[in-house]
DNA sequence: GTAACACTAGAACAGTGTGCAAGTAGAACG
DNA sequence: CGTTCTACTTGCACACTGTTCTAGTGTTAC
């Protein structure tokens, strides 16, 4: 008698890609914290074991999410005529893409897969640096300097829109007797405009490498 | 009869500071992953409840760890005679201190308390920027630009010594047909020298702010 | 001596990722 | 048609996480 009391034999009709897609959707909708195996299983109307069978582990799942999203990143057109402008544009695409899909970017940062995530855009940057005349070691230095800097800005920008609790950020500057000008303390206590700040910083870095 | 069957009444002779100190030692010895409430309790020969009674929660504990370590950060002497050199020196102190105690830095980064952690060194940087003639908004821009950049380098440097598995880092550049020079691909495939790279990047940024 | 307080332990809860063994639908083969 | 074999799905359990509730007891104050 097979009354299917356990439901073990049913076909869910889902494959690896479906799980990755659902996981990606879950992260984009409800954030990194929502990505638990049980939650994803519930979303797919399936048990966690099914996910494990198709995907292997949570780490593999995350890697696939990042890879999948990496392929979806649209390569915006590079703007500008001078070499500096075009490199700047390529660098900012990394920032803009990352900020546009904050949740996935957070996931990539937390799991150390940020390089994999943004790789297509980083290639474009490298191409633009070659077009500017850089090669080899010299190019690598410029490339890394830009990548790491953008990464730092992402880190701070993503954190600051996660914690909007009474601006504890700048309070440390005002509640203390450092020997700073009140004017300076005021400026440091306010929440920064990372977008504009990154623009300035990038221009400074790029100017030293592509001249 | 009080045969102390449950051990509930014994005095452990520990206070809040002892727990924070033990937690800090635990993190420094065995890394961030070792900081679990049960592990710390075992280290103190106590139950988790005792920790909760003294500290409150894991988040509070971590905050105290960061604050405690923040106070222990030695303020190295600023080197250099020109304004640029001295600002550079102050900026590098942030980097060096963070790298010297990687585990705590990782903890601070993961919990979003990096600002609290490095605040004393950031104050020194701000003072040096004022000494260079900067004030208010202008100083804040320079300060943030430097801080965020150093943060980005820390993020990458700390990750790269955590994952030393066959250099999957640069493999993405070689296994693909991007339109790049072999010379460039080679350079990008190698693992970067973050220390030297940061020095260059900092000089570029500082040069644009303090002239 | 007794009552209040400060502290500690035991046990449990809800949640996490993951592994093992059993079960079944559908395809392949006879 | 019946059998076997493979692909998949489930239930259950384990070890671990942070946290809380309840009860117990040494120490102190009255």
XYZ file of C-alpha atoms (C1' of nucleotides) in Angstrom:
482
model
C 0.000 0.000 0.000
C 1.435 3.340 -1.021
C -0.810 5.945 0.450
C 2.152 8.312 0.438
C 1.974 8.894 4.116
C 5.437 10.403 4.206
C 5.434 12.409 1.006
C 8.933 11.201 0.324
C 8.340 10.322 -3.285
C 6.706 13.454 -4.602
C 8.349 15.402 -7.371
C 8.903 18.969 -6.486
C 9.986 19.801 -10.008
C 12.784 22.038 -8.853
C 16.423 22.006 -9.819
C 19.577 23.671 -8.565
C 18.928 26.873 -10.481
C 15.456 27.266 -9.046
C 16.864 27.093 -5.540
C 19.569 29.620 -6.270
C 17.054 31.926 -7.902
C 14.685 31.649 -4.952
C 17.534 32.260 -2.532
C 18.598 35.335 -4.457
C 15.043 36.629 -4.472
C 14.786 35.967 -0.757
C 17.941 37.940 -0.009
C 16.883 40.832 -2.205
C 13.441 40.948 -0.635
C 14.157 40.424 3.055
C 17.880 40.906 3.477
C 20.804 38.680 4.338
C 19.345 37.645 7.677
C 16.396 36.011 5.949
C 18.597 33.510 4.146
C 18.268 30.446 6.331
C 17.939 26.958 4.969
C 14.582 26.406 6.643
C 13.209 29.721 5.465
C 14.289 29.043 1.913
C 12.853 25.544 2.124
C 9.528 26.946 3.266
C 9.594 29.450 0.434
C 10.049 26.598 -2.042
C 7.512 24.412 -0.231
C 10.142 21.773 0.343
C 12.316 20.389 3.133
C 15.849 21.551 3.787
C 17.111 18.118 2.728
C 15.936 18.773 -0.800
C 18.008 21.938 -0.904
C 21.011 20.075 0.414
C 20.554 17.392 -2.206
C 20.567 19.906 -5.033
C 23.002 22.477 -3.727
C 25.272 20.742 -1.227
C 25.721 23.259 1.538
C 24.924 26.780 2.539
C 28.331 28.004 1.422
C 27.840 26.548 -2.028
C 24.392 28.084 -2.186
C 25.771 31.505 -1.367
C 28.532 31.137 -3.918
C 25.936 30.320 -6.541
C 23.817 33.267 -5.498
C 26.775 35.557 -5.954
C 27.751 34.008 -9.264
C 24.194 34.202 -10.485
C 23.831 37.830 -9.509
C 27.235 38.569 -10.947
C 25.961 37.512 -14.361
C 22.917 39.743 -13.994
C 24.948 42.862 -13.378
C 24.312 45.133 -16.286
C 27.408 46.680 -17.772
C 26.561 50.344 -18.016
C 28.234 52.348 -20.729
C 31.510 54.054 -19.834
C 31.197 57.799 -19.984
C 33.824 60.437 -20.607
C 36.384 61.240 -23.244
C 39.682 61.582 -21.377
C 41.388 58.535 -19.912
C 40.875 59.788 -16.370
C 37.187 60.349 -16.910
C 36.677 56.893 -18.368
C 38.582 55.141 -15.591
C 36.587 57.168 -13.101
C 33.372 56.093 -14.777
C 34.360 52.424 -14.680
C 35.262 52.695 -11.000
C 31.980 54.335 -10.152
C 30.044 51.606 -11.926
C 31.354 49.197 -9.310
C 30.069 51.441 -6.577
C 26.723 52.119 -8.184
C 25.999 48.508 -9.006
C 26.867 47.451 -5.487
C 24.706 50.118 -3.919
C 21.820 49.324 -6.257
C 21.664 45.785 -4.891
C 22.697 46.395 -1.300
C 21.485 43.106 0.092
C 23.471 40.950 -2.279
C 26.495 43.159 -1.792
C 26.208 42.704 1.960
C 26.004 38.974 1.484
C 29.096 39.008 -0.717
C 31.004 41.084 1.807
C 30.070 38.901 4.751
C 31.091 35.744 2.967
C 34.244 37.024 1.338
C 32.943 36.609 -2.164
C 32.951 40.273 -3.084
C 35.704 39.749 -5.654
C 33.694 37.066 -7.411
C 30.605 39.230 -7.243
C 31.996 42.317 -8.917
C 34.460 40.646 -11.222
C 32.785 41.565 -14.522
C 32.823 45.225 -13.578
C 36.405 44.945 -12.425
C 37.377 43.574 -15.792
C 35.859 46.625 -17.438
C 37.907 48.797 -15.116
C 41.076 46.936 -16.040
C 40.307 47.336 -19.721
C 39.846 51.039 -19.261
C 43.167 51.237 -17.425
C 44.877 49.466 -20.300
C 43.246 51.886 -22.691
C 44.805 54.605 -20.563
C 48.223 53.119 -21.265
C 48.868 51.119 -18.088
C 50.228 47.558 -18.147
C 51.251 44.761 -15.805
C 52.380 45.597 -12.317
C 51.640 49.269 -12.751
C 48.081 48.551 -13.792
C 47.601 46.054 -10.988
C 48.529 48.668 -8.410
C 46.022 51.146 -9.802
C 43.359 48.460 -10.097
C 43.774 47.208 -6.551
C 43.972 50.653 -5.078
C 40.653 51.522 -6.678
C 38.969 48.228 -5.849
C 39.964 48.252 -2.213
C 38.946 51.863 -1.797
C 35.527 51.285 -3.284
C 35.221 48.265 -1.006
C 35.917 50.439 2.001
C 33.252 52.905 0.995
C 30.756 50.118 0.464
C 31.514 48.739 3.889
C 30.726 52.045 5.569
C 27.827 53.068 3.388
C 26.034 49.752 3.800
C 26.569 49.789 7.518
C 25.300 53.315 7.937
C 21.939 52.602 6.350
C 21.665 49.501 8.496
C 22.112 51.345 11.778
C 20.046 54.496 11.946
C 19.811 54.623 15.714
C 20.174 58.157 16.933
C 23.437 58.731 15.093
C 25.718 57.152 17.644
C 28.278 57.453 14.905
C 29.391 61.016 15.417
C 28.576 61.226 19.128
C 32.039 60.046 20.060
C 33.489 63.279 18.702
C 31.318 65.665 20.657
C 31.306 63.864 24.022
C 34.956 64.312 24.698
C 37.726 66.773 25.155
C 39.991 66.188 22.229
C 41.890 69.310 21.313
C 39.832 70.017 18.229
C 38.159 73.159 16.974
C 34.385 73.246 17.609
C 33.973 73.850 13.910
C 35.816 70.614 13.183
C 33.955 68.624 15.810
C 30.671 69.778 14.339
C 31.655 68.668 10.878
C 32.847 65.284 12.131
C 29.652 64.691 14.100
C 27.462 64.870 11.039
C 26.749 61.861 8.868
C 28.918 61.846 5.763
C 27.908 61.904 2.102
C 29.729 58.785 0.975
C 28.770 59.238 -2.629
C 30.422 62.615 -3.006
C 33.309 61.573 -0.804
C 34.058 58.553 -2.948
C 34.067 60.711 -6.043
C 36.741 62.969 -4.569
C 38.796 60.074 -3.302
C 38.672 58.238 -6.596
C 39.761 61.307 -8.507
C 42.755 61.670 -6.207
C 43.807 58.056 -6.663
C 43.243 57.971 -10.395
C 45.177 61.183 -10.938
C 48.327 59.603 -9.549
C 48.122 56.551 -11.778
C 46.820 57.738 -15.102
C 48.198 61.028 -16.078
C 20.497 20.867 55.134
C 22.688 22.803 52.819
C 25.014 20.330 51.188
C 25.180 22.637 48.190
C 23.968 20.028 45.793
C 23.374 22.584 43.067
C 26.337 24.862 43.519
C 24.058 27.817 43.076
C 25.383 29.748 46.001
C 29.102 29.649 45.418
C 30.973 32.882 44.889
C 32.970 32.936 41.717
C 34.661 36.161 42.697
C 34.408 37.566 39.200
C 33.029 40.890 38.065
C 32.132 42.458 34.747
C 35.686 43.488 33.992
C 37.013 40.002 34.525
C 34.580 38.649 31.972
C 35.419 41.301 29.419
C 39.126 40.695 29.967
C 38.714 36.950 29.579
C 36.637 37.449 26.467
C 39.269 39.728 24.979
C 41.984 37.204 25.764
C 39.885 34.469 24.219
C 39.419 36.391 20.992
C 43.085 37.290 20.771
C 44.143 33.707 21.404
C 41.685 31.706 19.324
C 40.013 34.179 17.007
C 36.548 35.605 16.659
C 34.935 32.217 16.144
C 36.001 31.115 19.607
C 33.922 33.782 21.295
C 30.808 31.874 22.279
C 29.048 32.332 25.564
C 29.524 28.702 26.564
C 33.185 28.702 25.643
C 33.811 31.851 27.632
C 31.852 30.433 30.542
C 33.989 27.297 30.500
C 37.125 29.428 30.403
C 35.948 31.247 33.522
C 34.744 28.016 35.124
C 31.251 29.401 35.363
C 27.872 29.008 33.677
C 26.637 31.222 30.892
C 24.026 32.596 33.264
C 26.724 34.212 35.336
C 28.043 35.998 32.285
C 24.569 37.172 31.393
C 24.047 38.444 34.886
C 27.214 40.525 34.813
C 27.295 41.603 31.195
C 23.746 41.462 29.894
C 24.089 40.118 26.389
C 26.624 39.082 23.811
C 26.340 42.419 22.031
C 27.132 44.296 25.213
C 30.025 41.983 25.871
C 31.490 42.662 22.448
C 31.037 46.389 22.867
C 32.946 46.194 26.134
C 35.671 44.126 24.527
C 36.102 46.752 21.835
C 36.047 49.613 24.313
C 38.509 47.837 26.552
C 40.896 47.128 23.722
C 40.443 50.652 22.440
C 41.893 51.947 25.683
C 44.847 49.603 25.414
C 45.858 50.867 21.992
C 49.202 52.514 22.416
C 49.545 55.879 20.758
C 52.754 55.618 18.816
C 54.689 58.815 18.217
C 53.927 60.706 15.031
C 56.906 60.789 12.721
C 57.853 63.285 10.050
C 58.423 67.004 9.812
C 56.209 68.183 6.990
C 52.461 68.261 7.410
C 51.963 65.582 4.785
C 54.423 63.258 6.452
C 52.808 63.656 9.856
C 49.290 63.093 8.570
C 50.588 60.059 6.715
C 52.153 58.775 9.914
C 48.916 59.206 11.871
C 46.967 57.416 9.169
C 49.379 54.522 9.112
C 49.128 54.135 12.884
C 45.478 53.210 12.401
C 46.496 50.555 9.919
C 49.372 49.201 11.966
C 47.454 49.010 15.209
C 44.604 47.224 13.501
C 46.885 44.726 11.840
C 48.793 44.118 15.047
C 45.632 42.881 16.730
C 43.899 41.261 13.777
C 41.417 39.239 15.785
C 39.976 42.176 17.655
C 39.890 44.192 14.464
C 37.941 41.416 12.775
C 35.530 41.375 15.660
C 35.063 45.119 15.452
C 34.473 44.959 11.722
C 31.950 42.148 11.953
C 29.955 43.902 14.622
C 30.103 47.397 13.201
C 32.087 48.800 16.094
C 35.214 49.638 14.127
C 34.669 53.368 14.643
C 34.517 52.929 18.405
C 37.542 50.666 18.296
C 39.925 53.016 16.517
C 38.560 56.286 17.798
C 41.615 57.346 19.823
C 43.854 56.941 16.816
C 41.348 58.758 14.666
C 41.449 61.683 17.052
C 45.206 61.850 16.634
C 44.715 61.914 12.885
C 42.224 64.751 13.181
C 44.627 66.703 15.366
C 47.357 66.274 12.823
C 45.028 67.477 10.098
C 44.248 70.577 12.118
C 47.949 71.124 12.608
C 48.203 70.997 8.839
C 45.767 73.880 8.622
C 42.502 72.114 7.853
C 39.237 72.952 9.654
C 35.578 71.963 9.727
C 33.998 70.491 6.654
C 37.261 70.457 4.766
C 38.951 68.497 7.522
C 36.032 66.108 7.833
C 36.303 65.210 4.168
C 39.999 64.423 4.461
C 39.453 62.523 7.709
C 36.657 60.364 6.328
C 38.407 59.715 3.074
C 41.430 58.394 4.955
C 39.435 56.405 7.496
C 37.260 54.695 4.945
C 40.217 53.876 2.746
C 42.156 52.334 5.595
C 39.007 50.379 6.462
C 38.874 48.996 2.958
C 42.466 47.854 3.120
C 41.878 46.207 6.470
C 38.886 44.379 5.097
C 40.915 42.868 2.284
C 44.101 42.251 4.200
C 42.355 40.469 7.037
C 40.378 38.355 4.637
C 43.389 37.354 2.614
C 45.250 35.926 5.569
C 42.110 34.075 6.595
C 41.688 32.303 3.252
C 44.949 30.903 1.989
C 43.385 28.163 -0.098
C 45.224 27.824 -3.357
C 44.910 31.490 -4.218
C 41.465 31.341 -5.661
C 41.710 35.094 -5.519
C 43.537 35.761 -8.762
C 42.360 32.666 -10.602
C 39.350 34.518 -11.967
C 41.656 36.684 -14.062
C 43.552 33.904 -15.776
C 40.658 31.540 -16.468
C 38.885 33.768 -18.861
C 39.119 35.645 -22.076
C 38.987 39.245 -21.084
C 40.756 41.434 -23.589
C 43.744 42.048 -21.334
C 47.470 41.840 -21.957
C 49.076 38.638 -20.596
C 51.463 40.873 -18.694
C 48.533 42.538 -16.968
C 46.718 39.286 -16.266
C 49.870 37.921 -14.638
C 50.193 40.920 -12.382
C 46.526 40.768 -11.392
C 46.735 37.063 -10.607
C 49.364 37.522 -7.949
C 48.504 38.287 -4.359
C 48.892 41.974 -3.586
C 51.152 43.684 -1.077
C 48.504 45.618 0.814
C 50.989 47.377 3.019
C 52.861 49.024 0.175
C 49.641 49.594 -1.727
C 48.073 51.432 1.176
C 51.113 53.658 1.481
C 50.783 54.754 -2.134
C 47.043 55.229 -1.869
C 47.298 57.267 1.308
C 49.920 59.545 -0.202
C 47.653 60.198 -3.156
C 44.703 61.084 -0.964
C 46.650 63.184 1.488
C 48.338 65.142 -1.261
C 44.971 66.425 -2.473
C 43.862 67.606 0.951
C 46.925 68.975 2.656
C 49.116 70.908 0.337
C 18.330 35.375 64.223
C 16.225 36.856 60.216
C 15.279 39.141 56.228
C 17.108 41.190 52.094
C 20.295 41.151 48.557
C 23.777 39.508 45.156
C 25.055 36.150 42.691
C 25.184 31.283 40.657
C 23.515 26.978 38.583
C 20.054 23.792 36.007
C 17.167 23.212 32.579
C 14.901 24.548 28.856
C 13.508 27.109 24.411
C 13.884 28.563 19.763
C 16.851 28.943 16.289
C 20.903 27.684 13.255
C 23.533 24.306 9.658
C 23.895 19.529 8.620
C 23.823 14.116 8.240
C 21.548 9.562 8.253
C 18.154 6.316 6.959
C 13.949 5.412 4.900
C 10.612 6.030 1.636
C 8.513 6.633 -3.132
C 7.554 8.415 -8.113
C 9.109 7.664 -12.524
C 12.194 5.735 -16.011
C 14.594 1.741 -17.870
C 14.832 -2.910 -18.728
C 13.241 -7.595 -18.961
C 3.120 -6.510 -17.951
C 6.427 -6.914 -13.774
C 10.961 -5.790 -11.850
C 14.768 -3.117 -10.788
C 17.193 0.931 -10.555
C 17.871 5.694 -10.141
C 16.562 10.314 -8.723
C 14.734 12.654 -5.581
C 12.137 13.889 -1.116
C 11.078 13.463 3.603
C 11.326 12.771 8.902
C 14.158 12.700 12.512
C 18.031 13.744 15.046
C 22.494 15.865 16.353
C 25.447 19.499 17.860
C 25.701 24.041 18.249
C 24.270 28.970 18.918
C 22.198 33.084 22.118
C 18.952 33.678 25.699
C 15.547 33.235 29.611
C 13.029 31.345 33.614
C 13.259 29.395 38.028
C 15.291 27.972 41.971
C 18.900 27.739 44.924
C 22.586 29.618 48.319
C 26.434 32.415 50.307
C 26.900 37.051 52.203
C 25.449 41.159 54.225
C 22.359 44.355 56.875
C 19.219 44.903 60.336
